PDB file of C-alpha atoms and ligand atoms in Angstrom:
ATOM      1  CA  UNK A   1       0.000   0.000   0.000  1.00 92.00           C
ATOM      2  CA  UNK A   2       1.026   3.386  -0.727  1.00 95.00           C
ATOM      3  CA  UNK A   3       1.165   5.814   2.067  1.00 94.00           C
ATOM      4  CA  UNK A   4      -1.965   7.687   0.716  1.00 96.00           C
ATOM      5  CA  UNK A   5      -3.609   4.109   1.143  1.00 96.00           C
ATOM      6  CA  UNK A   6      -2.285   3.490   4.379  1.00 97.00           C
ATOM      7  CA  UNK A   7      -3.637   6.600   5.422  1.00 97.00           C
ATOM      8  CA  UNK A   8      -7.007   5.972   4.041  1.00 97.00           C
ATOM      9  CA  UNK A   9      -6.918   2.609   5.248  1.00 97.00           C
ATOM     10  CA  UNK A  10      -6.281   4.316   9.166  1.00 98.00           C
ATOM     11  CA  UNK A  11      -9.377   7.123   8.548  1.00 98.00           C
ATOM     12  CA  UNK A  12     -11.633   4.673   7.846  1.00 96.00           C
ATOM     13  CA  UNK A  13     -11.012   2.648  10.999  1.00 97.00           C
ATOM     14  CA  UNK A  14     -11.629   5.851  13.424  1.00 97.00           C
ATOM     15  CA  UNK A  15     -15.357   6.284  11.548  1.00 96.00           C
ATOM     16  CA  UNK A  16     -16.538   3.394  14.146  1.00 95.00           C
ATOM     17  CA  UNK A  17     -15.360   6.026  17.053  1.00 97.00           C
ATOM     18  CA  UNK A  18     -17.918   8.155  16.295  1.00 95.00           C
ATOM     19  CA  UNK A  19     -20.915   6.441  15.643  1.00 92.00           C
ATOM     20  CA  UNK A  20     -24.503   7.723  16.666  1.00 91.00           C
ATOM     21  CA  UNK A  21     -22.203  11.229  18.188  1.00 94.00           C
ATOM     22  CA  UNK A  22     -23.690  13.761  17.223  1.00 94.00           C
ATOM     23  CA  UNK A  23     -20.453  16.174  17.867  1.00 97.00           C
ATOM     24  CA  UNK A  24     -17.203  15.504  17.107  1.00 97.00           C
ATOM     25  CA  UNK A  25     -13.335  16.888  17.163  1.00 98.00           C
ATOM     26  CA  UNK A  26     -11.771  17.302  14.308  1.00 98.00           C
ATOM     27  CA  UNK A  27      -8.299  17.745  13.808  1.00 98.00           C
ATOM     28  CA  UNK A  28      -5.950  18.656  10.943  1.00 98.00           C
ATOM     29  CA  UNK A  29      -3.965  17.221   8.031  1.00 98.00           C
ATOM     30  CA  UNK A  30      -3.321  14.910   5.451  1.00 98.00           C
ATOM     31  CA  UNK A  31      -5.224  11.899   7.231  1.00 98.00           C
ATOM     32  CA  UNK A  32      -7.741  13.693   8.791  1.00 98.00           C
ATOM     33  CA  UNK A  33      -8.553  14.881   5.200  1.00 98.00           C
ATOM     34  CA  UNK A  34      -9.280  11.414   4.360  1.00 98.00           C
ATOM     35  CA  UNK A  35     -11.005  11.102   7.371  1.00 98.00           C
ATOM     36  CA  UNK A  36     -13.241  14.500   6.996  1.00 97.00           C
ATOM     37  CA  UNK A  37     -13.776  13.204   2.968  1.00 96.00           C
ATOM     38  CA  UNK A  38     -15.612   9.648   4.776  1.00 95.00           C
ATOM     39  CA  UNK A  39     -17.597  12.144   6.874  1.00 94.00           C
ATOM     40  CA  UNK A  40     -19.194  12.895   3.918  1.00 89.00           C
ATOM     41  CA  UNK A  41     -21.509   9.714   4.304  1.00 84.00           C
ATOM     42  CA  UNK A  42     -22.001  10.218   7.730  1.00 74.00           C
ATOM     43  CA  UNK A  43     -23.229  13.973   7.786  1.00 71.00           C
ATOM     44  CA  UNK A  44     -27.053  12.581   8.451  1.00 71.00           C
ATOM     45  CA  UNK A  45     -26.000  11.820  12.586  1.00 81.00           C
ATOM     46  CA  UNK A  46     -23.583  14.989  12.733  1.00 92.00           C
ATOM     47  CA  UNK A  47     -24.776  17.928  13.748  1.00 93.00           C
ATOM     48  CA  UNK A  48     -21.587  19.689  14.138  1.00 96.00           C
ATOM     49  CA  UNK A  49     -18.416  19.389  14.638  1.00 97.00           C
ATOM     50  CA  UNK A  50     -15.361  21.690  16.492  1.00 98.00           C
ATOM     51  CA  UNK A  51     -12.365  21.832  14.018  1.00 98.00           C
ATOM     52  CA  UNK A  52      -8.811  22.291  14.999  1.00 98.00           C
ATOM     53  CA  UNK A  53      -7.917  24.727  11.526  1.00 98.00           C
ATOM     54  CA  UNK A  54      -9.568  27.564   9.453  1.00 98.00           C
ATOM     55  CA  UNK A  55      -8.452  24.397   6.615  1.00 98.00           C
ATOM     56  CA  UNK A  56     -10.492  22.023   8.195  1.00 98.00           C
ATOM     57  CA  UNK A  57     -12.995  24.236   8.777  1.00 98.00           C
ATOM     58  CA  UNK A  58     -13.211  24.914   5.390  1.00 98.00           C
ATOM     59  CA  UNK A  59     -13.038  21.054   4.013  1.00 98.00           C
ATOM     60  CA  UNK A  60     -16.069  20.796   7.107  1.00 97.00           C
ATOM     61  CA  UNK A  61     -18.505  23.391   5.715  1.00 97.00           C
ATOM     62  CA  UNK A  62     -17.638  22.107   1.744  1.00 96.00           C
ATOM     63  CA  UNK A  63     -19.522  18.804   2.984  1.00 94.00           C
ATOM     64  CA  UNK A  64     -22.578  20.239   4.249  1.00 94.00           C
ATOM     65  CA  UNK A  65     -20.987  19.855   8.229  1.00 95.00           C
ATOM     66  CA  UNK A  66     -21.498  22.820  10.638  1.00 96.00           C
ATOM     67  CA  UNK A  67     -18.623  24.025  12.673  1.00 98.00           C
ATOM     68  CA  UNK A  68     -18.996  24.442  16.308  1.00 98.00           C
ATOM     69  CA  UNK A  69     -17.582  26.857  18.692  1.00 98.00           C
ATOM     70  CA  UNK A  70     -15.924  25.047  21.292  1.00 98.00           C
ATOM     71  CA  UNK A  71     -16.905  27.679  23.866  1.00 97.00           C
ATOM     72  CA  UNK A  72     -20.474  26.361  22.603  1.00 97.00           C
ATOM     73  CA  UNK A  73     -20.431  22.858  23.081  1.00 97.00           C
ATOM     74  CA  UNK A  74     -19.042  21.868  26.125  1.00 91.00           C
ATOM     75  CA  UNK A  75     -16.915  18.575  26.458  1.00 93.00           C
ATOM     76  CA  UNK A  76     -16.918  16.882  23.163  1.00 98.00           C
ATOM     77  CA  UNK A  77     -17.356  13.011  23.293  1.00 97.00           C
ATOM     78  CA  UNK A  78     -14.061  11.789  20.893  1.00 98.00           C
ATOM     79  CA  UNK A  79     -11.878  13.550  18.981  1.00 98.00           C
ATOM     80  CA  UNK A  80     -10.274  12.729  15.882  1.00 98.00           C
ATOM     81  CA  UNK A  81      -6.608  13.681  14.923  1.00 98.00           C
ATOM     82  CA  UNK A  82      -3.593  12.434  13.303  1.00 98.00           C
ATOM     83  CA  UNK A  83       0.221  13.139  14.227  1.00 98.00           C
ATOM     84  CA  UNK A  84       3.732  13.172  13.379  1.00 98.00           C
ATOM     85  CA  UNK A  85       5.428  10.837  15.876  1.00 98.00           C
ATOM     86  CA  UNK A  86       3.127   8.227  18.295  1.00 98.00           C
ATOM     87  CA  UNK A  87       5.559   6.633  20.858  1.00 98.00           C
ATOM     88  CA  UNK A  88       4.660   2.854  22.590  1.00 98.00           C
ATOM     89  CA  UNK A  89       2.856   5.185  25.737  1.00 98.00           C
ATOM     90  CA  UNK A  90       0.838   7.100  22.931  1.00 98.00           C
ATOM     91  CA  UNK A  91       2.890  10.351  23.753  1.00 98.00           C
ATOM     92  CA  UNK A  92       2.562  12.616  20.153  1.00 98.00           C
ATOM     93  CA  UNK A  93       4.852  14.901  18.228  1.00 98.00           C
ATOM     94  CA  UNK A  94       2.115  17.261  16.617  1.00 98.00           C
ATOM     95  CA  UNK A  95       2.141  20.288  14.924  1.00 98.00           C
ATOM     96  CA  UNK A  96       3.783  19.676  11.473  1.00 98.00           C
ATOM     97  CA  UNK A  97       0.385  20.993   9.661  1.00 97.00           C
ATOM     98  CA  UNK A  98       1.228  23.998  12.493  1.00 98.00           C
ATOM     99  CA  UNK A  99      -2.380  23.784  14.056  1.00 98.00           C
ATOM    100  CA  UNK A 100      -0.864  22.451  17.386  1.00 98.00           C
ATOM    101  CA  UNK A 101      -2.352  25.115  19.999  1.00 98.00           C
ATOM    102  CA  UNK A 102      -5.766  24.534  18.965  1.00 98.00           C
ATOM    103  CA  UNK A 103      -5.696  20.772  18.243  1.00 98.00           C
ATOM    104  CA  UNK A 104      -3.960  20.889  21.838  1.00 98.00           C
ATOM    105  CA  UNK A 105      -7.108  22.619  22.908  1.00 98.00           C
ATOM    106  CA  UNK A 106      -9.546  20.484  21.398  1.00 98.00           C
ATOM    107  CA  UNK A 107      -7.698  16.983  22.953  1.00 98.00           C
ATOM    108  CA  UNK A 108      -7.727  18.629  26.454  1.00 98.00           C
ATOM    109  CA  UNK A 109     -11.416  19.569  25.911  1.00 98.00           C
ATOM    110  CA  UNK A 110     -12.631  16.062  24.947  1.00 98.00           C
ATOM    111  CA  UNK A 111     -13.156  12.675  26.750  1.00 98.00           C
ATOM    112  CA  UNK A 112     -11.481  10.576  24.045  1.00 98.00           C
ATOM    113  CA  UNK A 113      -8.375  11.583  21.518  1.00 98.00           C
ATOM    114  CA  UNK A 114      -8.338   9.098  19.277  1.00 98.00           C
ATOM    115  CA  UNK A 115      -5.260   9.537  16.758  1.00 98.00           C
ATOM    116  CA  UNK A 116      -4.664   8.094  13.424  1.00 98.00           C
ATOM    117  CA  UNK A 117      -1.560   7.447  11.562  1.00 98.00           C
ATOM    118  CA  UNK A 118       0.200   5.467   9.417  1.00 97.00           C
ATOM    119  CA  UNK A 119       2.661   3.181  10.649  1.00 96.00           C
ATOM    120  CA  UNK A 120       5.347   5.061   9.629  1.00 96.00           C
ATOM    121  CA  UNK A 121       4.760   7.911  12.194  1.00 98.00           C
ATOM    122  CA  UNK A 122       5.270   4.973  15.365  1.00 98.00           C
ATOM    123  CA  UNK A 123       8.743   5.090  16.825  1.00 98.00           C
ATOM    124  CA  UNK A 124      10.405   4.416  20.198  1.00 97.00           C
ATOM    125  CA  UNK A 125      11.589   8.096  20.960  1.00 97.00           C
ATOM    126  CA  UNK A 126       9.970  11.203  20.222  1.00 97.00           C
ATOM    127  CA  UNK A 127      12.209  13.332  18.825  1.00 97.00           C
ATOM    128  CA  UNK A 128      13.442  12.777  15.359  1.00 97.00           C
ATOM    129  CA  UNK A 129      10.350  14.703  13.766  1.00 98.00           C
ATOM    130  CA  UNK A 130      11.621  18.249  15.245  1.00 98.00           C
ATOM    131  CA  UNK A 131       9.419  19.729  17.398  1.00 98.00           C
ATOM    132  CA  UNK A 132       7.303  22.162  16.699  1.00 98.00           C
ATOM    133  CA  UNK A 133       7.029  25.365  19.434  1.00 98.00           C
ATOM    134  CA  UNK A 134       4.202  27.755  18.450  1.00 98.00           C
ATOM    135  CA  UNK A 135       5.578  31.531  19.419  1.00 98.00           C
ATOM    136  CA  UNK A 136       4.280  34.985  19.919  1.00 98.00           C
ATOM    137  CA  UNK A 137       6.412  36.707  17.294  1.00 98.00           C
ATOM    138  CA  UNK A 138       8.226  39.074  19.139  1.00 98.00           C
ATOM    139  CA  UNK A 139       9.536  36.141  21.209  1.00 98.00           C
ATOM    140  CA  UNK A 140      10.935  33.895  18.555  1.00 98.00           C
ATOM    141  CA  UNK A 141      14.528  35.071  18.903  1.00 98.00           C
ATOM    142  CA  UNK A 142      14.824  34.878  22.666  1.00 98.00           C
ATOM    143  CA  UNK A 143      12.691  31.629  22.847  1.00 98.00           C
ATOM    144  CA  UNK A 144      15.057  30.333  19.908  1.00 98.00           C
ATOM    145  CA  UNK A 145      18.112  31.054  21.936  1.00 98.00           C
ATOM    146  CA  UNK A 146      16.011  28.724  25.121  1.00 98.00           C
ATOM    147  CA  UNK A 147      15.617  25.646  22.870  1.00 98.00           C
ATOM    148  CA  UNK A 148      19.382  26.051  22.607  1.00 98.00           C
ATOM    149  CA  UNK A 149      19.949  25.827  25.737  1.00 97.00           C
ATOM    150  CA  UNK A 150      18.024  22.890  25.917  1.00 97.00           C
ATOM    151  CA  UNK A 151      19.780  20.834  23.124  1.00 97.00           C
ATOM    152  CA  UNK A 152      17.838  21.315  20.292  1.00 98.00           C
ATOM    153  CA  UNK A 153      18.568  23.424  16.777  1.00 98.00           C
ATOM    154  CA  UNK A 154      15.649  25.739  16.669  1.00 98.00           C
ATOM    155  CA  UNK A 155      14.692  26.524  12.650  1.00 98.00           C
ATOM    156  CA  UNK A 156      12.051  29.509  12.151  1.00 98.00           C
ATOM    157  CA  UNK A 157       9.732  28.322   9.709  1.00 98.00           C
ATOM    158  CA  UNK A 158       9.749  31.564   7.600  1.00 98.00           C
ATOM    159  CA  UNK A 159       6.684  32.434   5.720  1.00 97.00           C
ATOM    160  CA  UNK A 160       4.456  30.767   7.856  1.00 98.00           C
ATOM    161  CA  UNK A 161       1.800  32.716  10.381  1.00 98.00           C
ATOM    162  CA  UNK A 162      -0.366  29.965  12.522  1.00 98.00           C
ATOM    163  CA  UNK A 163      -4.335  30.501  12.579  1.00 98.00           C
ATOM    164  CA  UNK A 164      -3.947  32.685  15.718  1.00 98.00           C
ATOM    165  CA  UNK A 165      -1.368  34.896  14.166  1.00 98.00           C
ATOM    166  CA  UNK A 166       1.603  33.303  15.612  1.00 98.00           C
ATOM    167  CA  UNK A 167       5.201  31.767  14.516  1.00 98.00           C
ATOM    168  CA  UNK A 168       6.459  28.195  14.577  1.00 98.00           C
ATOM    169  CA  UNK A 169      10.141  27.351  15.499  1.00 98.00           C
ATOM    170  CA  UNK A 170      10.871  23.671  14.777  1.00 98.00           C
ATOM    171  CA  UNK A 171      13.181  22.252  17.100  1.00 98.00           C
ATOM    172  CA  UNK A 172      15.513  19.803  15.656  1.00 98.00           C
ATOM    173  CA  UNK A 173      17.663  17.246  17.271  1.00 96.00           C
ATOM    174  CA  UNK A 174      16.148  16.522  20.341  1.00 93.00           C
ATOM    175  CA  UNK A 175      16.097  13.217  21.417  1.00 84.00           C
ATOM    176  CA  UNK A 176      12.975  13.108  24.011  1.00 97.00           C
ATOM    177  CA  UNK A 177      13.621  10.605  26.758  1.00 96.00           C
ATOM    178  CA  UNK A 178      11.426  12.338  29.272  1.00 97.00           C
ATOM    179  CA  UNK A 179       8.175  14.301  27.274  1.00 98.00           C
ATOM    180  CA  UNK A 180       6.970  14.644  30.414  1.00 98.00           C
ATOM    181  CA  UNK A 181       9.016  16.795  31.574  1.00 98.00           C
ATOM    182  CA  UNK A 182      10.296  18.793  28.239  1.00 98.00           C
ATOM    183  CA  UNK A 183       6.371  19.384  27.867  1.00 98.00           C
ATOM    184  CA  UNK A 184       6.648  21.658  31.037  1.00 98.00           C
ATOM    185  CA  UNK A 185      10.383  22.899  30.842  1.00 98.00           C
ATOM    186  CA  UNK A 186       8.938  24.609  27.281  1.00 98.00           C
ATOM    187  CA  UNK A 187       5.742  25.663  28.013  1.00 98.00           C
ATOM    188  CA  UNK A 188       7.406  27.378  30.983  1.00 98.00           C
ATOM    189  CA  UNK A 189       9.557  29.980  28.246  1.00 98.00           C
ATOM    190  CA  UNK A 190       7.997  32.914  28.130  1.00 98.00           C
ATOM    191  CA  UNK A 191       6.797  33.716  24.802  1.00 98.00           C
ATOM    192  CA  UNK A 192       5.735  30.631  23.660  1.00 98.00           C
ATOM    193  CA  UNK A 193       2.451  29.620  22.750  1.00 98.00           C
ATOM    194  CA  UNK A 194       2.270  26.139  22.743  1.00 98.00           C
ATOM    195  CA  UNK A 195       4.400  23.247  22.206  1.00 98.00           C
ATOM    196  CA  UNK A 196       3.569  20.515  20.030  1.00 98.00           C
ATOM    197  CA  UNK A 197       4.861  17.643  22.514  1.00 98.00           C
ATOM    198  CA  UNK A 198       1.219  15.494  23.603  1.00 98.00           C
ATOM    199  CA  UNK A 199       2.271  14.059  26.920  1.00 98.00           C
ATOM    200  CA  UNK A 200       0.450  15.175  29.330  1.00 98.00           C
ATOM    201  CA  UNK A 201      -2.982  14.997  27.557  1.00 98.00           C
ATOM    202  CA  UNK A 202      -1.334  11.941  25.172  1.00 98.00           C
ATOM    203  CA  UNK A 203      -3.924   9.912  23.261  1.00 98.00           C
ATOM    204  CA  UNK A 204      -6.220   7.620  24.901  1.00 98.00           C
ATOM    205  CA  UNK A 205      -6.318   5.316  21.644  1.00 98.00           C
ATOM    206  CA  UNK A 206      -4.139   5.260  18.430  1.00 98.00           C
ATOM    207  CA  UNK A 207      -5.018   3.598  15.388  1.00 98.00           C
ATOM    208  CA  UNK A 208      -2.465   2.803  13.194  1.00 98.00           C
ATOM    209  CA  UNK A 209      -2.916   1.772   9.674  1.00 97.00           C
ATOM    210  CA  UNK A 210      -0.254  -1.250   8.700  1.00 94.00           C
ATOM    211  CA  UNK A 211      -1.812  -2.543   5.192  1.00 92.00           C
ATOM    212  CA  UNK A 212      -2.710  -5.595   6.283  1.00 93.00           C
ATOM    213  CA  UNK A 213      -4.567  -4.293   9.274  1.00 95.00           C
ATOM    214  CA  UNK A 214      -5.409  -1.508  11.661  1.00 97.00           C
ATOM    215  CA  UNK A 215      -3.458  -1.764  14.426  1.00 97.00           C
ATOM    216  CA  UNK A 216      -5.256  -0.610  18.212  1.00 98.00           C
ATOM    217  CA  UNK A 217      -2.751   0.734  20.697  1.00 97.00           C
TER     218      UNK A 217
HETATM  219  C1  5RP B   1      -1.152  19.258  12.226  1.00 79.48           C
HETATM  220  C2  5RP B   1      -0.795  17.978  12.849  1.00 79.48           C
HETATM  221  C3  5RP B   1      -1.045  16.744  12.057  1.00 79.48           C
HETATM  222  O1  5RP B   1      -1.853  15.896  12.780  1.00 79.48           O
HETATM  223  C4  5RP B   1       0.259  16.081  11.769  1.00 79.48           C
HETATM  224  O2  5RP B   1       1.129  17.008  11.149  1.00 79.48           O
HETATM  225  C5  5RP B   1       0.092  14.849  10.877  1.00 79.48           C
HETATM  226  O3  5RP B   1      -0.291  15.255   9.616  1.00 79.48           O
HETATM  227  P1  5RP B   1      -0.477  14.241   8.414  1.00 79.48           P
HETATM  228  O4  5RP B   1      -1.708  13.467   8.683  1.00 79.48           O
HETATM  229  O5  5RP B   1      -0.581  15.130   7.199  1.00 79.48           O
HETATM  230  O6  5RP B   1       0.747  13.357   8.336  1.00 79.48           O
HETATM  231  O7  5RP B   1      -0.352  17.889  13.968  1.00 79.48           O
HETATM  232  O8  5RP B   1      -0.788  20.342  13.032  1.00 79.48           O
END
């Protein structure tokens, strides 16, 4: 299977998650897209559905599916996400689509985060995806010189402003032995926004999509 397929493969799987809710989470990206294109026969039991990007927002309201305000809603039953890294404790690298703060906002805000990737996204370490830190601009230097400090090779991505107007660093070379603990020691520089490291609120279940079959961690 090509990755497209594997990906595909992994959407379908999550579409038993969410049967007969009538809101969902939806997150952002490549298999999500899949994921939100499947929605399309589902739209009948969905009344609406809290999305984690103006792109998915978009893709939402092209198949006929409201999108929620979170502050509307309330907890939301399961949401629906992919990622860049999964590690054997379900601990996440997210953020390469750069829509990290609010699909960080959207797992803490809902019962169950289920995540969906291909198997080439599993390793044993976080880390080798570099991790992306979501900045208020005027920070970027200063919190660039931080990630420094703590081992990693920060790299602006230029050109790029987030959904809520912000800047994304990607933090290379760090090899992430304790996410716990990283997750706090960054959220702790001033200045930035979010960081895409899912350990505290990890997944609760992660599908992963091997060819042959869908694999439940
Ligand atoms: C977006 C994300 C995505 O979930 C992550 O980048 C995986 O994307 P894809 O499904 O395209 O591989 O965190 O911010």
């Amino acid at each position: 299977m090509t990755q497209d397929e594997l990906k595909q493969q992994v959407a379908k799987s999550a579409l038993e998650y969410i049967k007969g809710l009538s809101i969902i989470g939806v997150g952002t990206g490549s298999t999500v897209n899949f994921f939100i294109d499947m929605l399309a026969d589902y739209k009948a039991d969905i009344e609406g559905a809290v999305s984690s990007s103006d792109a998915t927002s978009e893709l939402l309201k092209k198949i006929g599916i409201p999108v929620l305000e979170l502050n509307d809603v309330g907890d939301i039953e399961v949401y629906v996400d992919g990622a860049d890294e999964v590690d054997p404790r379900k601990k996440l690298i997210k953020g390469g689509g750069g829509a990290l703060t609010r699909e960080k906002i959207i797992a803490a805000a809902s019962k169950k985060f289920v995540c969906i990737v291909d198997s080439s996204k599993c390793v044993d370490v976080l880390g080798k995806f570099p991790l992306p830190v979501e900045v208020i601009p005027m920070s970027r230097s200063y919190v660039a010189r931080e990630m420094v400090k703590l081992g990693g090779q920060p790299v602006w991505r230029e050109n790029y402003i987030t959904d809520n107007g912000c800047e994304i660093l990607d933090v290379h070379n760090l090899e992430i032995t304790n996410p716990m603990e990283l997750e706090r020691t960054i959220n702790d520089v001033t200045g930035v926004l979010t960081v895409g490291l899912f350990s505290h609120r990890a997944a609760d279940v992660v599908l992963v999509g091997n060819g042959d079959k869908v694999d439940v961690m």
